[in-house]
Coordinates of C-alpha atoms in Angstrom, one line a residue:
M6 CA 125.0 -49.2 -190.2
N7 CA 122.9 -46.2 -190.8
K8 CA 120.8 -46.6 -194.0
S9 CA 120.1 -43.0 -194.4
G10 CA 123.7 -42.2 -194.9
D11 CA 123.8 -44.4 -197.9
N12 CA 120.6 -42.9 -199.3
S13 CA 121.8 -39.4 -198.8
V14 CA 125.3 -39.6 -200.3
G15 CA 124.1 -39.4 -203.9
A16 CA 120.8 -37.6 -203.2
P17 CA 120.5 -34.2 -204.9
E18 CA 120.3 -31.3 -202.5
S19 CA 116.8 -30.4 -203.9
E20 CA 115.5 -33.8 -202.9
M21 CA 116.8 -33.5 -199.4
E22 CA 115.4 -30.0 -199.1
A23 CA 112.0 -31.5 -200.1
L24 CA 112.3 -34.2 -197.5
A25 CA 113.0 -31.6 -194.9
R26 CA 109.9 -29.6 -195.8
E27 CA 107.9 -32.8 -195.8
C28 CA 109.2 -33.7 -192.3
G29 CA 108.8 -30.1 -191.1
V30 CA 112.4 -29.6 -190.1
P31 CA 115.0 -27.0 -191.1
F32 CA 117.3 -27.7 -194.1
L33 CA 120.9 -26.4 -194.1
S34 CA 122.8 -26.3 -197.3
D35 CA 125.8 -25.0 -195.3
I36 CA 126.7 -25.2 -191.6
P37 CA 128.3 -22.0 -190.4
E38 CA 130.8 -22.0 -187.5
S39 CA 128.6 -19.5 -185.7
I40 CA 126.1 -22.2 -184.7
F41 CA 128.7 -24.5 -183.1
D42 CA 128.1 -24.9 -179.4
S43 CA 130.9 -26.0 -177.1
A44 CA 128.6 -27.3 -174.3
L45 CA 126.8 -29.6 -176.8
L46 CA 130.0 -30.8 -178.5
A47 CA 131.5 -31.7 -175.1
R48 CA 128.6 -34.2 -174.6
V49 CA 128.9 -36.0 -177.9
P50 CA 132.2 -37.9 -178.8
V51 CA 133.5 -37.0 -182.1
E52 CA 133.9 -40.6 -183.3
W53 CA 130.2 -41.1 -182.6
A54 CA 129.3 -38.0 -184.5
R55 CA 131.4 -39.1 -187.4
E56 CA 130.0 -42.7 -187.5
R57 CA 126.4 -41.4 -187.7
A58 CA 127.1 -38.1 -189.5
A59 CA 125.2 -36.3 -186.8
L60 CA 126.3 -32.9 -185.4
P61 CA 124.8 -31.1 -182.4
A62 CA 124.6 -27.4 -182.8
R63 CA 122.6 -24.3 -181.7
S64 CA 120.2 -22.4 -183.9
A65 CA 121.3 -19.1 -185.4
D66 CA 119.1 -17.2 -182.9
G67 CA 120.5 -19.2 -180.0
H68 CA 117.2 -20.4 -178.8
D69 CA 117.0 -24.0 -180.0
A70 CA 119.4 -26.9 -179.7
L71 CA 119.7 -28.9 -183.0
L72 CA 120.9 -32.3 -184.1
I73 CA 121.9 -32.0 -187.8
V74 CA 121.5 -35.3 -189.6
S75 CA 121.5 -36.5 -193.2
G76 CA 118.0 -37.9 -193.6
P77 CA 114.7 -39.0 -192.0
D78 CA 116.1 -42.4 -191.0
D79 CA 118.3 -40.6 -188.4
L80 CA 115.4 -39.0 -186.6
P81 CA 115.5 -41.6 -183.8
L82 CA 118.9 -40.4 -182.9
V83 CA 117.5 -37.0 -181.7
E84 CA 115.9 -38.4 -178.6
R85 CA 119.0 -40.3 -177.6
V86 CA 121.3 -37.3 -178.0
S87 CA 118.8 -35.2 -176.2
L88 CA 119.1 -37.5 -173.2
A89 CA 122.9 -37.4 -173.4
C90 CA 122.9 -33.6 -173.6
G91 CA 120.3 -33.0 -171.0
E92 CA 118.4 -30.7 -173.3
A93 CA 115.7 -31.3 -175.9
L94 CA 117.1 -31.2 -179.4
R95 CA 115.3 -30.5 -182.6
P96 CA 116.3 -32.2 -185.9
A97 CA 117.7 -30.5 -188.9
F98 CA 118.8 -31.9 -192.3
A99 CA 121.9 -31.2 -194.2
P100 CA 123.9 -33.1 -196.9
R101 CA 126.1 -35.8 -195.4
A102 CA 129.3 -34.3 -196.9
V103 CA 128.5 -30.9 -195.4
I104 CA 127.9 -32.5 -192.0
M105 CA 131.2 -34.4 -192.1
R106 CA 133.2 -31.2 -193.0
A107 CA 131.4 -29.3 -190.2
I108 CA 132.2 -32.1 -187.7
D109 CA 135.9 -31.7 -188.3
A110 CA 135.7 -27.9 -188.2
A111 CA 133.6 -28.0 -185.0
Y112 CA 135.7 -30.3 -183.0
F113 CA 139.1 -29.2 -184.2
S114 CA 138.5 -25.4 -184.0
A115 CA 136.7 -25.4 -180.7
S116 CA 138.5 -23.4 -178.0
A117 CA 138.1 -25.8 -175.1
A118 CA 140.4 -28.8 -175.3
T119 CA 137.8 -30.9 -173.4
Q120 CA 135.4 -30.8 -176.2
A121 CA 137.0 -33.8 -177.9
T122 CA 137.9 -35.5 -174.6
S123 CA 135.0 -35.2 -172.2
A124 CA 133.5 -38.3 -170.7
A125 CA 130.6 -39.4 -172.9
P126 CA 127.3 -41.1 -171.9
A127 CA 127.8 -44.8 -171.5
E128 CA 125.7 -45.9 -174.5
M129 CA 127.4 -43.4 -176.9
A130 CA 130.9 -44.1 -175.6
A131 CA 130.5 -47.8 -175.9
S132 CA 129.3 -47.6 -179.4
A133 CA 132.2 -45.3 -180.3
R134 CA 134.8 -47.6 -178.8
D135 CA 133.5 -50.4 -181.0
N136 CA 134.5 -48.3 -184.0
E137 CA 137.8 -46.8 -182.6
T138 CA 140.7 -46.2 -185.0
T139 CA 143.6 -48.6 -184.3
A140 CA 146.5 -46.8 -182.8
P141 CA 149.9 -47.3 -184.5
T142 CA 152.6 -49.4 -182.9
A143 CA 155.7 -48.8 -185.0
G144 CA 158.1 -51.4 -183.9
G145 CA 161.3 -49.7 -185.0
G146 CA 161.2 -46.6 -182.8
A147 CA 162.3 -43.4 -184.4
E148 CA 163.9 -44.9 -187.4
S149 CA 160.8 -46.7 -188.5
G150 CA 159.1 -43.4 -189.2
A151 CA 155.4 -42.6 -188.8
G152 CA 152.6 -44.7 -190.2
S153 CA 150.2 -43.8 -192.9
S154 CA 147.6 -41.1 -192.2
S155 CA 144.8 -43.7 -192.2
A156 CA 146.5 -45.4 -189.2
A157 CA 147.4 -42.2 -187.4
E158 CA 146.1 -41.6 -183.9
D159 CA 143.2 -39.2 -184.3
L160 CA 143.4 -36.4 -181.7
L161 CA 139.7 -35.6 -182.2
V162 CA 138.7 -39.1 -181.0
A163 CA 137.5 -39.3 -177.4
R164 CA 139.0 -42.5 -176.0
G165 CA 137.7 -44.1 -172.9
E166 CA 140.9 -44.2 -170.8
P167 CA 141.7 -41.0 -168.8
A168 CA 145.4 -41.2 -169.8
A169 CA 144.5 -41.4 -173.5
R170 CA 142.0 -38.6 -173.3
L171 CA 144.5 -36.4 -171.5
L172 CA 147.3 -37.1 -173.9
N173 CA 145.1 -36.4 -176.9
A174 CA 143.8 -33.2 -175.4
M175 CA 147.4 -32.1 -174.6
L176 CA 148.6 -32.7 -178.2
L177 CA 145.5 -31.1 -179.7
S178 CA 146.0 -28.0 -177.7
A179 CA 149.7 -27.9 -178.7
V180 CA 148.8 -28.2 -182.4
R181 CA 146.2 -25.4 -182.0
Q182 CA 148.8 -23.1 -180.4
N183 CA 151.5 -24.0 -183.0
A184 CA 153.8 -25.4 -180.3
S185 CA 157.1 -27.0 -181.5
D186 CA 157.6 -29.2 -178.4
V187 CA 155.6 -30.7 -175.5
H188 CA 157.4 -31.4 -172.3
L189 CA 156.0 -33.8 -169.8
E190 CA 158.0 -33.6 -166.6
P191 CA 157.6 -35.6 -163.4
D192 CA 156.5 -33.4 -160.5
G193 CA 156.4 -35.6 -157.4
A194 CA 154.2 -38.5 -156.4
N195 CA 153.6 -39.7 -160.0
G196 CA 152.2 -36.3 -161.1
A197 CA 153.7 -34.3 -163.9
R198 CA 153.7 -30.7 -165.2
V199 CA 153.3 -29.9 -168.9
R200 CA 155.0 -27.2 -170.8
F201 CA 154.7 -26.1 -174.4
R202 CA 157.5 -24.5 -176.4
L203 CA 156.0 -21.6 -178.2
A204 CA 158.1 -19.5 -180.5
G205 CA 161.2 -20.8 -178.8
R206 CA 160.1 -20.2 -175.2
L207 CA 158.6 -22.7 -172.7
Y208 CA 155.2 -21.9 -171.2
E209 CA 153.7 -24.0 -168.4
Q210 CA 150.2 -25.3 -169.2
A211 CA 148.5 -25.5 -165.8
E212 CA 145.2 -26.8 -167.3
F213 CA 147.0 -30.0 -168.4
A214 CA 148.9 -30.6 -165.1
V215 CA 148.9 -34.4 -164.7
A216 CA 147.4 -35.4 -161.4
P217 CA 148.8 -38.4 -159.5
P218 CA 148.9 -41.3 -160.4
L219 CA 148.3 -40.5 -164.1
G220 CA 151.9 -39.5 -164.9
P221 CA 153.2 -43.0 -165.6
Q222 CA 150.0 -44.0 -167.4
V223 CA 150.4 -41.0 -169.8
V224 CA 154.0 -41.9 -170.5
S225 CA 153.0 -45.6 -171.1
R226 CA 150.3 -44.5 -173.5
L227 CA 152.9 -42.3 -175.4
K228 CA 155.3 -45.3 -175.5
V229 CA 152.7 -47.5 -177.0
L230 CA 151.9 -45.0 -179.7
S231 CA 155.6 -44.4 -180.6
G232 CA 156.7 -48.0 -180.6
M233 CA 158.8 -48.0 -177.5
D234 CA 159.2 -50.7 -174.9
I235 CA 156.7 -49.9 -172.2
A236 CA 158.4 -52.2 -169.7
E237 CA 161.7 -50.4 -169.9
H238 CA 161.9 -47.5 -167.4
R239 CA 165.7 -47.4 -166.7
L240 CA 167.0 -46.4 -170.1
P241 CA 166.4 -43.5 -172.5
Q242 CA 164.2 -44.3 -175.5
D243 CA 163.3 -42.7 -178.8
G244 CA 160.3 -43.2 -181.0
M245 CA 158.0 -41.8 -183.6
T246 CA 154.3 -41.7 -184.2
Q247 CA 151.8 -39.9 -186.4
V248 CA 148.6 -38.1 -185.4
R249 CA 145.7 -36.5 -187.2
A250 CA 143.8 -33.4 -186.2
G251 CA 141.1 -32.9 -188.7
A252 CA 142.7 -32.8 -192.2
R253 CA 146.2 -32.2 -190.8
V254 CA 148.6 -35.0 -190.4
L255 CA 151.6 -34.4 -188.1
D256 CA 154.6 -36.5 -187.1
I257 CA 155.5 -36.6 -183.5
R258 CA 159.1 -37.4 -182.4
V259 CA 159.2 -38.8 -178.9
S260 CA 162.1 -39.0 -176.4
T261 CA 161.9 -40.4 -172.9
I262 CA 164.5 -40.5 -170.1
P263 CA 164.5 -41.7 -166.5
A264 CA 164.5 -38.8 -164.1
A265 CA 164.0 -38.4 -160.3
G266 CA 160.3 -39.0 -159.6
G267 CA 159.5 -40.8 -162.9
E268 CA 160.1 -40.7 -166.6
R269 CA 160.4 -37.4 -168.5
A270 CA 159.0 -37.2 -172.0
V271 CA 159.5 -34.6 -174.8
M272 CA 157.4 -34.7 -177.9
R273 CA 158.6 -32.7 -181.0
I274 CA 155.7 -31.8 -183.3
L275 CA 156.8 -31.9 -186.9
D276 CA 154.4 -30.1 -189.2
R277 CA 155.4 -30.1 -192.9
E278 CA 153.1 -27.2 -193.6
D279 CA 154.7 -24.9 -191.1
S280 CA 158.3 -26.1 -191.2
L281 CA 159.2 -26.7 -194.8
M282 CA 159.7 -23.1 -195.8
P283 CA 161.2 -21.7 -199.0
L284 CA 164.5 -19.9 -198.7
P285 CA 163.1 -16.4 -199.2
D286 CA 160.7 -16.8 -196.2
L287 CA 163.5 -17.4 -193.7
G288 CA 164.4 -13.8 -193.2
M289 CA 167.6 -13.5 -195.2
D290 CA 168.2 -10.1 -196.7
G291 CA 168.9 -9.7 -200.5
P292 CA 172.7 -10.1 -200.5
V293 CA 172.7 -13.1 -198.1
L294 CA 170.0 -14.8 -200.0
E295 CA 171.7 -14.3 -203.3
G296 CA 175.1 -15.4 -201.9
F297 CA 173.7 -18.5 -200.2
S298 CA 171.8 -19.5 -203.3
S299 CA 175.0 -19.0 -205.3
L300 CA 176.8 -21.5 -203.0
L301 CA 174.0 -24.1 -203.5
S302 CA 174.6 -23.9 -207.3
R303 CA 178.3 -24.8 -207.0
P304 CA 179.1 -28.2 -208.4
N305 CA 181.3 -29.2 -205.5
G306 CA 182.7 -28.2 -202.1
I307 CA 181.4 -27.8 -198.6
V308 CA 178.7 -25.4 -197.5
A309 CA 178.2 -25.3 -193.7
V310 CA 175.3 -23.9 -191.7
C311 CA 176.2 -23.2 -188.1
G312 CA 174.6 -22.0 -184.9
P313 CA 173.6 -23.3 -181.5
T314 CA 170.9 -25.9 -180.9
G315 CA 167.5 -24.5 -181.8
S316 CA 168.8 -21.8 -184.1
G317 CA 166.9 -23.2 -187.2
K318 CA 169.8 -24.9 -189.0
T319 CA 167.8 -27.9 -190.1
T320 CA 165.0 -25.6 -191.4
T321 CA 167.5 -23.7 -193.5
L322 CA 169.1 -26.8 -194.9
Y323 CA 165.7 -28.3 -195.8
A324 CA 164.8 -25.1 -197.5
A325 CA 168.1 -25.3 -199.4
L326 CA 167.3 -28.9 -200.5
R327 CA 163.9 -27.9 -201.7
S328 CA 165.5 -25.2 -203.9
L329 CA 167.6 -27.7 -205.8
D330 CA 166.6 -29.2 -209.1
V331 CA 166.2 -32.8 -207.9
R332 CA 165.2 -33.9 -211.5
R333 CA 168.7 -33.3 -212.8
R334 CA 170.7 -33.9 -209.6
N335 CA 170.9 -36.9 -207.4
V336 CA 170.4 -35.5 -203.9
M337 CA 170.9 -37.7 -200.8
T338 CA 170.9 -37.1 -197.1
I339 CA 172.2 -38.7 -193.9
E340 CA 170.2 -37.4 -190.9
D341 CA 169.6 -38.1 -187.2
P342 CA 166.7 -38.2 -187.3
V343 CA 164.9 -37.8 -190.6
E344 CA 162.5 -35.1 -189.6
Y345 CA 160.6 -34.4 -192.8
R346 CA 160.3 -36.4 -196.0
I347 CA 161.1 -34.4 -199.1
D348 CA 159.9 -35.7 -202.5
G349 CA 162.6 -36.7 -204.9
I350 CA 165.4 -36.9 -202.3
S351 CA 166.8 -40.1 -200.8
Q352 CA 167.0 -39.7 -197.0
M353 CA 168.9 -42.1 -194.7
Q354 CA 168.4 -42.4 -190.9
V355 CA 171.6 -43.1 -188.9
R356 CA 171.4 -46.0 -186.5
P357 CA 174.5 -46.0 -184.3
R358 CA 173.3 -49.2 -182.4
I359 CA 173.9 -51.2 -185.6
G360 CA 176.9 -49.3 -186.8
L361 CA 175.3 -46.9 -189.2
T362 CA 176.9 -43.7 -188.2
F363 CA 177.3 -40.4 -190.1
A364 CA 180.7 -41.6 -191.3
S365 CA 179.8 -45.1 -192.4
G366 CA 176.6 -43.8 -194.0
L367 CA 178.5 -41.1 -195.9
R368 CA 180.9 -43.8 -197.2
S369 CA 177.9 -45.8 -198.5
V370 CA 176.1 -42.8 -200.0
L371 CA 179.2 -41.8 -202.0
R372 CA 178.8 -45.1 -203.9
Q373 CA 175.3 -44.1 -205.0
D374 CA 176.6 -41.5 -207.5
P375 CA 175.3 -38.4 -205.6
D376 CA 175.6 -34.9 -206.8
V377 CA 174.6 -33.3 -203.5
V378 CA 174.9 -34.9 -200.0
L379 CA 173.5 -33.5 -196.8
V380 CA 175.3 -34.6 -193.7
G381 CA 173.0 -33.8 -190.8
E382 CA 175.8 -32.8 -188.5
T383 CA 179.6 -33.0 -188.7
R384 CA 180.5 -33.9 -185.2
D385 CA 183.6 -36.1 -185.3
P386 CA 187.0 -36.2 -187.2
E387 CA 186.0 -39.2 -189.3
T388 CA 182.9 -37.6 -190.7
A389 CA 184.8 -34.4 -191.3
E390 CA 187.5 -36.2 -193.2
I391 CA 185.1 -38.1 -195.4
A392 CA 183.1 -34.9 -196.1
V393 CA 186.2 -33.1 -197.2
R394 CA 187.3 -35.9 -199.5
A395 CA 183.8 -36.1 -200.9
S396 CA 183.8 -32.4 -201.7
L397 CA 187.2 -32.7 -203.3
T398 CA 186.0 -35.5 -205.6
G399 CA 183.2 -33.6 -207.2
H400 CA 180.3 -33.6 -204.7
L401 CA 178.5 -30.7 -203.0
V402 CA 178.3 -31.4 -199.3
L403 CA 175.9 -29.5 -197.0
T404 CA 176.3 -29.9 -193.3
T405 CA 175.8 -28.3 -189.9
L406 CA 178.2 -27.3 -187.2
H407 CA 177.7 -26.1 -183.6
T408 CA 179.6 -22.8 -183.6
N409 CA 178.7 -19.3 -182.5
D410 CA 179.5 -17.5 -185.7
A411 CA 180.6 -18.2 -189.3
P412 CA 184.4 -17.6 -188.9
S413 CA 184.5 -20.0 -185.9
A414 CA 183.3 -22.9 -188.2
V415 CA 186.7 -22.8 -189.9
M416 CA 188.5 -23.3 -186.6
R417 CA 186.1 -26.1 -185.6
L418 CA 186.8 -28.1 -188.8
V419 CA 190.6 -27.7 -188.3
D420 CA 190.2 -28.8 -184.6
M421 CA 188.5 -32.0 -186.0
G422 CA 191.7 -32.7 -187.9
V423 CA 191.0 -31.2 -191.3
E424 CA 194.3 -29.9 -192.8
P425 CA 194.1 -26.2 -193.5
Y426 CA 195.3 -26.6 -197.1
L427 CA 192.5 -29.1 -197.8
L428 CA 189.9 -26.9 -196.2
A429 CA 191.1 -23.9 -198.2
S430 CA 190.4 -25.9 -201.3
C431 CA 187.0 -27.3 -200.5
L432 CA 185.2 -24.9 -198.2
R433 CA 182.8 -22.7 -200.3
G434 CA 181.1 -20.7 -197.5
V435 CA 179.6 -20.7 -194.0
L436 CA 176.2 -19.4 -193.0
A437 CA 175.6 -18.6 -189.3
Q438 CA 172.2 -17.9 -187.9
R439 CA 170.1 -17.3 -184.8
L440 CA 166.3 -17.1 -184.3
V441 CA 164.5 -14.1 -182.8
R442 CA 160.8 -13.5 -182.3
K443 CA 159.0 -10.9 -184.5
C444 CA 157.2 -8.2 -182.5
C445 CA 153.5 -7.8 -183.1
P446 CA 152.9 -4.7 -185.2
Q447 CA 149.5 -4.2 -183.6
C448 CA 150.6 -3.8 -180.0
A449 CA 154.3 -3.0 -179.9
T450 CA 155.3 0.4 -178.5
L451 CA 158.2 2.6 -179.4
F452 CA 159.6 4.4 -176.3
E453 CA 161.8 7.4 -176.4
F454 CA 165.4 7.1 -175.3
G455 CA 165.6 7.7 -171.6
A456 CA 161.9 6.7 -171.0
P457 CA 161.2 5.0 -167.6
G458 CA 161.3 1.2 -167.7
V459 CA 163.7 1.0 -170.6
S460 CA 166.9 -0.8 -169.6
A461 CA 170.3 0.7 -170.3
A462 CA 171.2 -2.4 -172.4
E463 CA 168.1 -2.1 -174.7
E464 CA 168.7 1.7 -175.2
A465 CA 172.4 1.2 -176.0
L466 CA 171.6 -1.5 -178.5
A467 CA 168.9 0.6 -180.1
R468 CA 171.3 3.6 -180.4
A469 CA 174.0 1.4 -181.8
A470 CA 171.6 0.1 -184.5
G471 CA 170.5 3.6 -185.4
C472 CA 167.0 3.3 -184.2
D473 CA 164.8 6.4 -183.4
G474 CA 163.7 4.8 -180.1
V475 CA 163.4 1.6 -178.2
L476 CA 160.8 -0.8 -179.5
R477 CA 159.2 -3.0 -176.8
A478 CA 156.7 -5.8 -177.0
N479 CA 153.4 -5.7 -175.1
A480 CA 153.7 -8.5 -172.5
A481 CA 150.0 -8.7 -172.2
G482 CA 149.5 -9.3 -176.0
C483 CA 146.6 -8.3 -178.0
G484 CA 144.8 -11.5 -179.1
R485 CA 146.8 -11.7 -182.3
C486 CA 150.1 -12.5 -180.6
L487 CA 151.7 -14.2 -177.6
E488 CA 153.3 -11.8 -175.1
G489 CA 153.6 -9.2 -177.9
Y490 CA 155.4 -11.5 -180.4
S491 CA 154.1 -13.4 -183.4
G492 CA 156.3 -15.8 -185.3
R493 CA 160.0 -15.9 -185.7
T494 CA 162.7 -14.8 -188.2
G495 CA 166.4 -15.4 -188.6
L496 CA 169.5 -13.3 -188.1
F497 CA 172.2 -14.3 -190.5
E498 CA 175.8 -13.8 -191.5
L499 CA 177.3 -15.4 -194.6
L500 CA 181.1 -15.9 -194.9
P501 CA 181.8 -16.7 -198.6
C502 CA 185.2 -18.3 -199.1
S503 CA 186.7 -15.7 -201.4
E504 CA 190.2 -15.9 -202.6
E505 CA 191.4 -13.8 -199.7
V506 CA 189.6 -16.0 -197.1
S507 CA 191.0 -19.2 -198.8
V508 CA 194.6 -17.8 -198.6
A509 CA 194.1 -16.9 -194.9
I510 CA 192.9 -20.5 -194.2
H511 CA 195.8 -22.0 -196.2
D512 CA 198.3 -19.8 -194.4
G513 CA 197.0 -20.8 -191.0
R514 CA 195.4 -17.5 -190.1
L515 CA 192.4 -19.1 -188.6
S516 CA 191.2 -16.8 -185.8
A517 CA 187.8 -15.2 -186.2
A518 CA 189.5 -11.7 -186.4
D519 CA 191.8 -12.8 -189.2
L520 CA 189.1 -14.4 -191.2
R521 CA 186.8 -11.4 -190.8
A522 CA 189.6 -9.1 -191.9
A523 CA 190.2 -11.2 -194.9
A524 CA 186.5 -11.4 -195.7
C525 CA 186.2 -7.6 -195.4
G526 CA 189.5 -6.8 -197.1
P527 CA 190.2 -5.2 -200.5
G528 CA 188.2 -6.6 -203.4
T529 CA 185.3 -7.6 -201.2
D530 CA 183.5 -4.3 -200.9
G531 CA 181.4 -4.7 -204.1
G532 CA 183.9 -3.0 -206.5
G533 CA 185.4 -6.3 -207.6
G534 CA 182.0 -8.0 -207.9
K535 CA 182.5 -10.0 -204.7
A536 CA 180.1 -10.0 -201.8
R537 CA 181.2 -8.2 -198.6
F538 CA 181.1 -10.1 -195.4
R539 CA 178.3 -8.7 -193.3
P540 CA 178.4 -9.6 -189.6
M541 CA 175.2 -10.8 -187.9
S542 CA 175.1 -7.7 -185.8
E543 CA 174.5 -5.7 -189.0
D544 CA 171.6 -7.9 -189.9
A545 CA 170.2 -7.5 -186.4
S546 CA 170.6 -3.7 -186.7
E547 CA 168.6 -3.7 -189.9
K548 CA 165.8 -5.7 -188.4
L549 CA 165.8 -3.4 -185.4
R550 CA 165.5 -0.3 -187.6
T551 CA 162.7 -1.8 -189.6
R552 CA 160.9 -2.8 -186.3
I553 CA 160.8 -6.5 -187.2
T554 CA 162.1 -7.4 -183.7
T555 CA 163.0 -5.7 -180.5
P556 CA 166.3 -5.0 -178.7
A557 CA 165.3 -7.4 -175.9
E558 CA 165.1 -10.2 -178.5
V559 CA 168.5 -9.3 -180.0
L560 CA 170.1 -9.2 -176.6
A561 CA 168.7 -12.6 -175.8
A562 CA 170.1 -14.0 -179.1
L563 CA 173.4 -12.2 -179.5
G564 CA 174.1 -10.2 -176.4
T565 CA 175.6 -6.8 -177.0
F566 CA 177.2 -5.9 -180.4

């Protein structure tokens, strides 16, 4: 071990500065990012740098290459790193804690993915491998969950195997770009192409194209990390692992399936910091937010969130759970899978292979004296029946449905076998939603109606929304966005089950048109104190008028009004 590290930990900064003067080397009380040098970082594995608290950098004037260490005992390292970098380095001193923070910042924020994954000189790489972090091997697949952060795979560690280096670089780049999914798709002769899902769209990452025959090796590495059977190539598998990137800890949900040419893998990146959003940040306007919050305060009944796959239903329900008072209410969930752990809430993972389905899990949860139950998805008649009975016996049930709009959710539940008279008694409201990208305010352009290049559909939509022109994103972007868009927001419609709506359900008037008429009928225009049903098209129009999104995005999400 390095003795100087022990001596420097508690040494006052003034003493270290005096040592630096005595040795004739610069002293840095802080290490700015401006002196990080990608070429030097690429030659020094991050685990070696961490082990010895030694960071290569470039002097502020750019003339000298430096090795920043924590004391005189580390001066012999300078010659070895100079040989590895092919350039003479000068020593500099800094407090050990400052160096360690700078190492994380340098390797994580560097723009080139190869900085943490480049092949290292043999002596340095061998020393690093002796001190590698053990990779997690969760034996239970997806239901076992991720390991602790201390056992998580470190994306900044440059492992020796090409497949491991490539996978780490791929995931690190995905984290930097805020990708939600990484697709690894066989592409002939054991090669594979890589695509990232960014803001809901897939983009090919040519720099990570997997050359033959690395494809199966990368998939095998991924299986090892996520606790799958690496010998099984014929059946789909699911798993879970956890990775670290600097101070950030992320869960990775992994799915593999057999495909022509090899196995296809998809990694869902679950980042609590980005995904566990409060309700007001989802994009609901005032009346919808107030109405949905009111539904969550009800003591019993069913509240459904509906929309197609990828429309943000789970994010909305997690935001709803986090708004509840879990100190006074017993909140439990049944999910497939449990994507994020929420403090104060008991969350159950379904396991169909052993008979733990949504229906059987819900039966068991109801014996745990819950106040609020989240059923991840109501997908079969048995689950629907138990959810209805639970709501009628004093429980608030939150669930999701795959329907295109809020009124259609009523018909979906009736199709599952729920009697209309029971549904009229227990359904409290339905929230429908879609996701659209937000246009970048820095580079979006407003075109006049009739301008060349503006499609007839975009112009018609903008006119219908009452816009003063057609807003279009800049496909080239501006450095602050991706193809003219930055982030996403929701389009919402809330169908509260007012007395008029409940009567329509009870009487069997279940078509979308009948339910909309009942929701917008007398007594629901605000005069009677009841919320008026506002179609999703109105929310989209408002977001178009305020230039939050573009007609092209609304067309992609909803089609024409």
